[in-house]
GROMACS .gro file of C-alpha atoms in nm:
model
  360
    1UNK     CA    1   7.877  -5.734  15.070
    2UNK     CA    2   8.025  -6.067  14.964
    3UNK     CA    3   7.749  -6.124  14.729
    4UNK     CA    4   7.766  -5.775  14.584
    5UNK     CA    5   8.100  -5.796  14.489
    6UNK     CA    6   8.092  -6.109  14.341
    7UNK     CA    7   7.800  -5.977  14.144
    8UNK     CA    8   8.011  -5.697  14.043
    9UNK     CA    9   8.327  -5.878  13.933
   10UNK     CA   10   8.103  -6.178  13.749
   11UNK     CA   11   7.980  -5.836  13.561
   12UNK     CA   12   8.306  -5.714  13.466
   13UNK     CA   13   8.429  -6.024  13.400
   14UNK     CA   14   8.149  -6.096  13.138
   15UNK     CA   15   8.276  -5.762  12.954
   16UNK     CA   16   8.601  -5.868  12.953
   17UNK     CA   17   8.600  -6.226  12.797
   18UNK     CA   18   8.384  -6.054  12.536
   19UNK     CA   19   8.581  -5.736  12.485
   20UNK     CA   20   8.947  -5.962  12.443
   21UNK     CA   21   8.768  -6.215  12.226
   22UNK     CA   22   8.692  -5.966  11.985
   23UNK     CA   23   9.005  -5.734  12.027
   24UNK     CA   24   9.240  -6.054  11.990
   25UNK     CA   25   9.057  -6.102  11.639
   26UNK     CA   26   9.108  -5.756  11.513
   27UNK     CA   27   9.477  -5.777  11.581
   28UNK     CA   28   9.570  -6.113  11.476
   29UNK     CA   29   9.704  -6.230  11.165
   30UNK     CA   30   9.467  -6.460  10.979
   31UNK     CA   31   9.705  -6.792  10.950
   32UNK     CA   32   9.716  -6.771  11.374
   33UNK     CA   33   9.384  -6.578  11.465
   34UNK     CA   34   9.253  -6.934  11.556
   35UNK     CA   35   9.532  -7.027  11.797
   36UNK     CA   36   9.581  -6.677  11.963
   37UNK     CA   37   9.234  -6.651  12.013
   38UNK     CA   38   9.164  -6.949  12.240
   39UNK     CA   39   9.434  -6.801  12.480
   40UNK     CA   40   9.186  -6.564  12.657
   41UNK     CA   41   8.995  -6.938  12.721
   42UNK     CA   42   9.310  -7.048  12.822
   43UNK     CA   43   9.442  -6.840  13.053
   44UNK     CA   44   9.082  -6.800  13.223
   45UNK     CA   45   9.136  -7.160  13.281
   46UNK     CA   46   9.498  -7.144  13.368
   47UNK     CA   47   9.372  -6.882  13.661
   48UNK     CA   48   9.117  -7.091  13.786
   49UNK     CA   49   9.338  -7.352  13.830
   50UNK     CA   50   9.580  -7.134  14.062
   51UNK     CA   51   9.308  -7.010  14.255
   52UNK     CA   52   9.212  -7.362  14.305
   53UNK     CA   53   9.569  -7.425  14.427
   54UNK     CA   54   9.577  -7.168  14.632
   55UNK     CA   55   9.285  -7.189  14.801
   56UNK     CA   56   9.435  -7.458  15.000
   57UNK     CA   57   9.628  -7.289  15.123
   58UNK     CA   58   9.495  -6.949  15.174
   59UNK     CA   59   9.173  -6.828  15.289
   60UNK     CA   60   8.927  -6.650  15.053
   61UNK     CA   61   9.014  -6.290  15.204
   62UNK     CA   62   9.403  -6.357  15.125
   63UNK     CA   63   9.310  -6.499  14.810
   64UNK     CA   64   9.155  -6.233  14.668
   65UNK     CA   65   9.447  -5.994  14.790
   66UNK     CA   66   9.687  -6.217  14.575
   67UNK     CA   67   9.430  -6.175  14.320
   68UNK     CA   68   9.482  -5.785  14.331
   69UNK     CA   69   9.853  -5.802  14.350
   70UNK     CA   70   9.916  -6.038  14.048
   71UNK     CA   71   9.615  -5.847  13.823
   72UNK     CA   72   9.724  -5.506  13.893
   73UNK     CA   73  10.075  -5.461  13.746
   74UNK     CA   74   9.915  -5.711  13.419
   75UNK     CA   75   9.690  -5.395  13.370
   76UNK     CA   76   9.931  -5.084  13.438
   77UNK     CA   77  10.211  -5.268  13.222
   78UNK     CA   78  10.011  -5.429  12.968
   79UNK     CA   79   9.648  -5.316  12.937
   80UNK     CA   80   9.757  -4.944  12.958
   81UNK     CA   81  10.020  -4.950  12.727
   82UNK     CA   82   9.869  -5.180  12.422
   83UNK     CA   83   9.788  -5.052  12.098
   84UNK     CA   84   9.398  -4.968  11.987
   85UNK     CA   85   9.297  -5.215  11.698
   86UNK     CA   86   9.371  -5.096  11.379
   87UNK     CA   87   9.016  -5.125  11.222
   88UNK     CA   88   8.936  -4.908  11.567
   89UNK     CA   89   9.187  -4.650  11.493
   90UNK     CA   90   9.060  -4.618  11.094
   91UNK     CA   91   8.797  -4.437  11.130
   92UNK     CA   92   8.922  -4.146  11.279
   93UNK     CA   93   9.326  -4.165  11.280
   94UNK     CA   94   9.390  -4.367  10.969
   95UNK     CA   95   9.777  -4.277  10.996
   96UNK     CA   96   9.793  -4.404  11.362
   97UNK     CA   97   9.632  -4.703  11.211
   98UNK     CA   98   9.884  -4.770  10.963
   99UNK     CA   99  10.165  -4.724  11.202
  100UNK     CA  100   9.964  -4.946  11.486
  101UNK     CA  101   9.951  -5.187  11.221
  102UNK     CA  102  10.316  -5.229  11.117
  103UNK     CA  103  10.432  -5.230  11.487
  104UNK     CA  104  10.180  -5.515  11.571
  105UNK     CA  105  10.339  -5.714  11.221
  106UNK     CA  106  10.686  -5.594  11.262
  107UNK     CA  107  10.885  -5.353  11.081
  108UNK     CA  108  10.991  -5.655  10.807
  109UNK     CA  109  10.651  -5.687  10.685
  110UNK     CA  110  10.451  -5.524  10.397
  111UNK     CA  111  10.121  -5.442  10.584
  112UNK     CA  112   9.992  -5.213  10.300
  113UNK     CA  113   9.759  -5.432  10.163
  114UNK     CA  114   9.565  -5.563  10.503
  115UNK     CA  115   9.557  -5.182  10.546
  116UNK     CA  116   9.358  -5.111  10.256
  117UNK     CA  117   9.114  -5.399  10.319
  118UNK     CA  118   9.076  -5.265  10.654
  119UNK     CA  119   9.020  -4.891  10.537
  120UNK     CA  120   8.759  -5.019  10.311
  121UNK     CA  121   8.521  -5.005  10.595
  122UNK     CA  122   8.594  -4.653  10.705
  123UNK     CA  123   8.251  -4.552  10.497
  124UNK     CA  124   8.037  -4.792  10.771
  125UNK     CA  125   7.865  -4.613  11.045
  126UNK     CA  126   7.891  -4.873  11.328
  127UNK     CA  127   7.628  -4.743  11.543
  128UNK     CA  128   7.396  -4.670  11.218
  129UNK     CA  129   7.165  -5.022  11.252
  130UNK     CA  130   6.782  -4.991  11.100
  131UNK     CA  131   6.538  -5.265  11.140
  132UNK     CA  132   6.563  -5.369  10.819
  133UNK     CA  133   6.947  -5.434  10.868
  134UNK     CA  134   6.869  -5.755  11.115
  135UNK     CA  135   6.731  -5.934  10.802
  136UNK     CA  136   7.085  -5.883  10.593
  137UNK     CA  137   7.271  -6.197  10.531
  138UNK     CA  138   7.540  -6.022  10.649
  139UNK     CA  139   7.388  -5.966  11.005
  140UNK     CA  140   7.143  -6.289  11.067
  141UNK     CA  141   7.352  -6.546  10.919
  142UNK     CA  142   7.687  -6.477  11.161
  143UNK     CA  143   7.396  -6.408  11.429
  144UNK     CA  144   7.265  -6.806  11.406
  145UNK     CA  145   7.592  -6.905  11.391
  146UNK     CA  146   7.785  -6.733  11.645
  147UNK     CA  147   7.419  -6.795  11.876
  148UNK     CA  148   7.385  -7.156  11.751
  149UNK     CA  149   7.769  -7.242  11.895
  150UNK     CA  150   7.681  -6.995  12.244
  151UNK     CA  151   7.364  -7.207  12.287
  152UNK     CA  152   7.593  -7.554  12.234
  153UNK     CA  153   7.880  -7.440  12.454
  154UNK     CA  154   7.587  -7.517  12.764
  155UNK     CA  155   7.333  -7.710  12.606
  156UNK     CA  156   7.550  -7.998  12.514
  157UNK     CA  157   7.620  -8.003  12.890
  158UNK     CA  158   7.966  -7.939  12.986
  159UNK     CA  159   7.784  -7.783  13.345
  160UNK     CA  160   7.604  -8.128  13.391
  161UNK     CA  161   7.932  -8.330  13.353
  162UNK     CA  162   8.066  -8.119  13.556
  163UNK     CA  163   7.838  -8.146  13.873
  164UNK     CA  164   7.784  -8.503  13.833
  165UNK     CA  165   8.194  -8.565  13.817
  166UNK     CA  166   8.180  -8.358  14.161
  167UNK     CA  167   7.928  -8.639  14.297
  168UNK     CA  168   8.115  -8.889  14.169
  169UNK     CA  169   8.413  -8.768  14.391
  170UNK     CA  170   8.158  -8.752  14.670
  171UNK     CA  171   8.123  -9.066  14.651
  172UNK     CA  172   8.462  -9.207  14.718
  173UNK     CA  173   8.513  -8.973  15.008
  174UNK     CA  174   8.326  -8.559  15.078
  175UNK     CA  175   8.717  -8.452  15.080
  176UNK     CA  176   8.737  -8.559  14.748
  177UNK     CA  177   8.514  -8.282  14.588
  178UNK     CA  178   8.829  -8.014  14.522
  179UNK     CA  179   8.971  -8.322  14.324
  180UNK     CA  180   8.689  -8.295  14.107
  181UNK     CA  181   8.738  -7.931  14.007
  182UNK     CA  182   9.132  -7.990  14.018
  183UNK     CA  183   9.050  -8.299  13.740
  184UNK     CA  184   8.824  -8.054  13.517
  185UNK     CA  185   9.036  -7.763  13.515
  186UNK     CA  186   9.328  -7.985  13.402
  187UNK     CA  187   9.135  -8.139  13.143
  188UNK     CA  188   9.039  -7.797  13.019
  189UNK     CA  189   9.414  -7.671  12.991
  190UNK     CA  190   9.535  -7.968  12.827
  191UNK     CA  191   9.209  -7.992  12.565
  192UNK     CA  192   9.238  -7.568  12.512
  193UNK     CA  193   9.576  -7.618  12.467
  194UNK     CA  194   9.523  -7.905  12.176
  195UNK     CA  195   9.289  -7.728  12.032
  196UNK     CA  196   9.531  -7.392  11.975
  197UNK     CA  197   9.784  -7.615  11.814
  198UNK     CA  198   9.524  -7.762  11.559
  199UNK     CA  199   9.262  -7.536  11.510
  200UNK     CA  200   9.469  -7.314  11.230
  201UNK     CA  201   9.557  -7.636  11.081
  202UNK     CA  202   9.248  -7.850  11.054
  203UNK     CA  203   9.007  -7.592  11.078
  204UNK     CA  204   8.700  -7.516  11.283
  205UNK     CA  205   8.472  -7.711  11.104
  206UNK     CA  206   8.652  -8.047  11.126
  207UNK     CA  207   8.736  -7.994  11.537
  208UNK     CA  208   8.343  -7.893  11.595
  209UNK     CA  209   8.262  -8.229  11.409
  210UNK     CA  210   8.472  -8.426  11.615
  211UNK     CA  211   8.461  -8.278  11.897
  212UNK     CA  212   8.061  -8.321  11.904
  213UNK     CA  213   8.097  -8.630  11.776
  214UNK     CA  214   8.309  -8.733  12.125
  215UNK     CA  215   8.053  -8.540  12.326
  216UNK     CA  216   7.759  -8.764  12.202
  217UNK     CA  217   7.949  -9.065  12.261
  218UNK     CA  218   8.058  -8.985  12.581
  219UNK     CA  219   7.671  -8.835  12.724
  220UNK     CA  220   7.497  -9.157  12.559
  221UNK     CA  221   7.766  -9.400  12.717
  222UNK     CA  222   7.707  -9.241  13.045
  223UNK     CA  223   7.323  -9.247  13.049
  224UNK     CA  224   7.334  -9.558  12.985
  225UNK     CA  225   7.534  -9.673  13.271
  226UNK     CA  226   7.290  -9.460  13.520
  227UNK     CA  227   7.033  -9.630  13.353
  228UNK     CA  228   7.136  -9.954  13.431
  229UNK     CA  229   7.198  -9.811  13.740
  230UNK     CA  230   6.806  -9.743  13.836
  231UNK     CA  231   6.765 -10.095  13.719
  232UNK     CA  232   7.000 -10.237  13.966
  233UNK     CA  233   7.177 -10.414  13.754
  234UNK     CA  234   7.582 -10.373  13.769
  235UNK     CA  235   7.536 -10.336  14.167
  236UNK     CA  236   7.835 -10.615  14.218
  237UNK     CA  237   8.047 -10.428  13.921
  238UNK     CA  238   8.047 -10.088  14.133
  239UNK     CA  239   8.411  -9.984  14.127
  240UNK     CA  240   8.449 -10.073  13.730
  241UNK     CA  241   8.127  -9.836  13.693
  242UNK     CA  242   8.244  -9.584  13.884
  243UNK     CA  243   8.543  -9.571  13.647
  244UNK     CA  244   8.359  -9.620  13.352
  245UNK     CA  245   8.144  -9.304  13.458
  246UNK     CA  246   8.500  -9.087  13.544
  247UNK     CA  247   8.615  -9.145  13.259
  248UNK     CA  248   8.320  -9.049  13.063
  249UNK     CA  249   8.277  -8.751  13.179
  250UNK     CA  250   8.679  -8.654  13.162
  251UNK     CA  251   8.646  -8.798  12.758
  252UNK     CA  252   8.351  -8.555  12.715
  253UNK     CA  253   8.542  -8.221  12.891
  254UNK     CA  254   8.827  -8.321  12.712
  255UNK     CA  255   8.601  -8.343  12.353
  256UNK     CA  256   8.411  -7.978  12.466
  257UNK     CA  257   8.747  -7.791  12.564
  258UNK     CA  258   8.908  -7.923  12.235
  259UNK     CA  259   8.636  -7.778  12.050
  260UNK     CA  260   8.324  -7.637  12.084
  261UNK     CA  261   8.416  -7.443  12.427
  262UNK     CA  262   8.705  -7.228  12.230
  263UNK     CA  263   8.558  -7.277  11.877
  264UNK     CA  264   8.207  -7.048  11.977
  265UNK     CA  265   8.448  -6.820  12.128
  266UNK     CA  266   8.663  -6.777  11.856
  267UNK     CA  267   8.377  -6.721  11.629
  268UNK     CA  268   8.240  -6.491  11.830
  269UNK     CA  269   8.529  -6.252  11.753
  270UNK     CA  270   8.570  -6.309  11.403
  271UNK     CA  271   8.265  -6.354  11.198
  272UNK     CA  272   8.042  -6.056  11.274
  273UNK     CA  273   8.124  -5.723  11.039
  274UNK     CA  274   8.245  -5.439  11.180
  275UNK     CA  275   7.888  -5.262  11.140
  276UNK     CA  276   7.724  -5.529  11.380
  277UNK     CA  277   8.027  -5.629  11.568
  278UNK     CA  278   7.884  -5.480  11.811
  279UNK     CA  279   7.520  -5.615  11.843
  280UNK     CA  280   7.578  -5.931  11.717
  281UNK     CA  281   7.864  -5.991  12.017
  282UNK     CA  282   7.602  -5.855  12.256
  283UNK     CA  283   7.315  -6.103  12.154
  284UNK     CA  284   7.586  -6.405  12.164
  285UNK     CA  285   7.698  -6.302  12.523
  286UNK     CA  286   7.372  -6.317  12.572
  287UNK     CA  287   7.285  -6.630  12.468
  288UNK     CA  288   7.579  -6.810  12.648
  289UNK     CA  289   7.485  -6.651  12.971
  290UNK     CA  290   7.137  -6.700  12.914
  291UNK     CA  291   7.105  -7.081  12.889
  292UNK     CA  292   7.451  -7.117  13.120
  293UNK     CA  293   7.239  -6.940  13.377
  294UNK     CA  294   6.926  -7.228  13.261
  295UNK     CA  295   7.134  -7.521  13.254
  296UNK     CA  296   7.232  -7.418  13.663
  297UNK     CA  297   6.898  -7.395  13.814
  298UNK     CA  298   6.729  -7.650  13.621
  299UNK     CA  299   6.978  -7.950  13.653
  300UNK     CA  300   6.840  -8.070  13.983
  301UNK     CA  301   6.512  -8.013  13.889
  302UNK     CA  302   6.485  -8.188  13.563
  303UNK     CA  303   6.708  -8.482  13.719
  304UNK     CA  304   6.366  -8.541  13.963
  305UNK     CA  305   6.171  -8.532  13.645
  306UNK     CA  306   6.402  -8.819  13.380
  307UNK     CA  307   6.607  -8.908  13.623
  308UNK     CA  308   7.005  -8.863  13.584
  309UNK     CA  309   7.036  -9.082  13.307
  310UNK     CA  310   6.748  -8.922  13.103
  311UNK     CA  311   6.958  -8.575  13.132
  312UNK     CA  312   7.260  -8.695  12.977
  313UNK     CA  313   7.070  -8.843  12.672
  314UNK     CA  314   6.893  -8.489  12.671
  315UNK     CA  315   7.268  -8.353  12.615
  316UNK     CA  316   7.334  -8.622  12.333
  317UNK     CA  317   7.036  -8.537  12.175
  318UNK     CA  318   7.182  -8.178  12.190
  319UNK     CA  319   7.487  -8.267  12.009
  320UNK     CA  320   7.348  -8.443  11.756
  321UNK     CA  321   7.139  -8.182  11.726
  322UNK     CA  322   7.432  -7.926  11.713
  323UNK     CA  323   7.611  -8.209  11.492
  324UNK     CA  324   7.415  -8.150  11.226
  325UNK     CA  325   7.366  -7.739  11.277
  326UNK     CA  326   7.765  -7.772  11.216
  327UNK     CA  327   7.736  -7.932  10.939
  328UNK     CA  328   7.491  -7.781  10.771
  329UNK     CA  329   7.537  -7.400  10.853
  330UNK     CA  330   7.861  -7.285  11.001
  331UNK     CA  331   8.141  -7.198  10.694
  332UNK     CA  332   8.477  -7.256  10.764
  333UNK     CA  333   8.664  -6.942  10.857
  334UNK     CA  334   9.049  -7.074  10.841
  335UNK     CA  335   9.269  -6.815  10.760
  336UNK     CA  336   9.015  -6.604  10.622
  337UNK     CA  337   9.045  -6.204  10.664
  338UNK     CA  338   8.761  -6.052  10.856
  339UNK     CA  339   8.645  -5.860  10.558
  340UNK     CA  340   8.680  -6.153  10.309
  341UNK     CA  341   8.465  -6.347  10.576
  342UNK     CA  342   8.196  -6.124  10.590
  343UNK     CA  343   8.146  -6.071  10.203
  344UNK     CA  344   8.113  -6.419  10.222
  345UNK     CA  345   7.792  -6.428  10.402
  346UNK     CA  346   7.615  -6.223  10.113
  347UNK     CA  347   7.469  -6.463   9.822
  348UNK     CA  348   7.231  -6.440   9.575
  349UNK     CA  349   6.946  -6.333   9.791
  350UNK     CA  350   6.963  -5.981  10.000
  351UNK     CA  351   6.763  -6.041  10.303
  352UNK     CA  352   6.594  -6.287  10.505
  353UNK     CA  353   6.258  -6.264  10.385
  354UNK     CA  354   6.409  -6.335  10.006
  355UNK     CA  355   6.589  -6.617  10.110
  356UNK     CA  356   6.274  -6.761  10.254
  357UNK     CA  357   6.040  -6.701   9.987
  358UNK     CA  358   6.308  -6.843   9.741
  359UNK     CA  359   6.360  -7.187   9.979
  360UNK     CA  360   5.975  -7.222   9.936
   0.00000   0.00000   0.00000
């Protein structure tokens, strides 16, 4: 029973980071769409750090009836009462729209103008997707993006640093483990909370760039270390090491949750158009899940195969890798309206296959 409900609420809770990702984008104003997004991330964060804090005090059956009580008058005073998005409501109640629209700027604002750029797209069918649509710049180039930064949020191995900080606790003392997840989760609130405050202002190009940048550092320095290690060869500098190695793998949480953890979620939310919103958020779920769920069961195993060492060079690899992906394919969306970012995904050539043909 245990197991199905935790099945059940990892299910819903799936829908919902996706769902609020893509609602926060809709409603937002461009100049603050990047820091109101990451606060889904954040307060995801922010919860697991209370659970943490009250699981020592409370056993799991109390826990989750705190859970309950705290959740349930969030969703009959807030989630019942909030406004549809606007570009929602256009389709079929343009004037409820327009008056959703003003309330969610305020009354002082002019708001004519975003409404017309939002009823331009009351002629797309958003259900209406042909084969021949998947090969649209306007579909497959948000679709590598928004997939490239799901496949980095894991790949680059913020799950890895994660377990190995846990041993690393473990070794000090077994009591020590909850420390571990207490350090992480801090980390993560601190670094989400950086990256609201500068992600509107330096852009999510610039944070991706350094935050990978950090990352790489960070996995080489500490494959190194494990590879000296297996050689036995800073045996008599143990306690220096096993500082060294904390504070490698805080340094590369820090890096992820200042940038690419709430950067691929942002652009989740805001680059796809409204005609493939809703397949293109699907396949990027997907893809975090997907290799979240890979990086899990094959950490142990391919640690037997390279040792530890050889999987944190796999992860710098990765962000190098993703370094250059960054810098080569994702477009800076700063303060860009939804509808002014998706026109800029179509160039010269229409689909796919003509943007192939003309690179060769």
């Amino acid at each position: 029973m245990v197991f199905l409900f935790h099945a059940v609420s990892g299910m819903c809770t799936g829908m919902i980071m996706v769902v609020v990702q893509v609602y926060v984008a809709e409603i937002s104003v461009p100049k603050l769409r990047g820091a109101v997004s990451t606060a889904p991330l954040l307060a995801f964060q922010v919860g697991s750090l209370l659970c943490f804090l009250l699981g020592e005090i409370l056993v799991w059956k109390d826990l989750a009836i705190v859970g309950v009580c705290v959740t349930l008058p969030v969703f009959v005073s807030v989630v019942l009462c909030m406004p549809e998005s606007p570009r929602f409501l256009i389709h079929e109640q343009p004037g409820h729209a327009l008056s959703t629209l003003q309330w969610l700027r305020g009354a002082e604002n002019d708001v004519m103008e975003e409404y017309h750029d939002i009823s331009d797209s009351t002629h797309i069918d958003r259900w209406n997707v042909e084969c021949e649509d998947l090969i649209r710049p306007t579909f497959w180039r948000p679709m590598l993006i928004s997939c490239g930064l799901m496949f980095l949020y894991n790949m680059t191995g913020v799950a890895s640093f994660t377990l190995y900080g846990m041993e690393l606790f473990a070794e000090v003392s077994s009591a020590y483990i909850n420390v571990a997840h207490f350090v992480v989760t801090a980390v993560l609130i601190i670094a989400i909370t950086l990256s609201a405050l500068l992600v509107d202002h330096i852009g999510r190009k610039l944070l991706l760039l350094l935050s990978l940048t950090i990352m790489a550092a960070s996995a080489f320095v500490l494959g190194l270390f494990l590879f000296l290690k297996d050689l036995h060869k800073v045996d008599s500098y143990f306690v220096y090491q096993w500082v060294a190695e904390v504070f490698c793998v805080v340094l590369f949480t820090f890096a992820h949750g200042s940038g690419v953890g709430p950067i691929a979620w942002i652009t989740m939310g805001e680059i796809f158009s409204p005609q493939y919103k809703w397949l293109g958020v699907s396949m990027a779920s997907m893809v975090l899940w997907s290799s979240m769920l890979a990086v899990d069961v094959l950490f142990h195993k391919i640690r037997v195969a390279v040792a530890t060492g050889g999987i944190f060079w796999f992860h710098c690899v990765v962000c190098v890798g993703g370094y250059i992906f960054v810098l080569v394919c994702f477009r800076e969306l700063k303060e860009q309206r939804l509808d002014t970012i998706t026109k800029a995904f179509i160039r010269k050539h229409e689909n796919l296959i003509e943007t192939f043909i003309a690179r060769i």
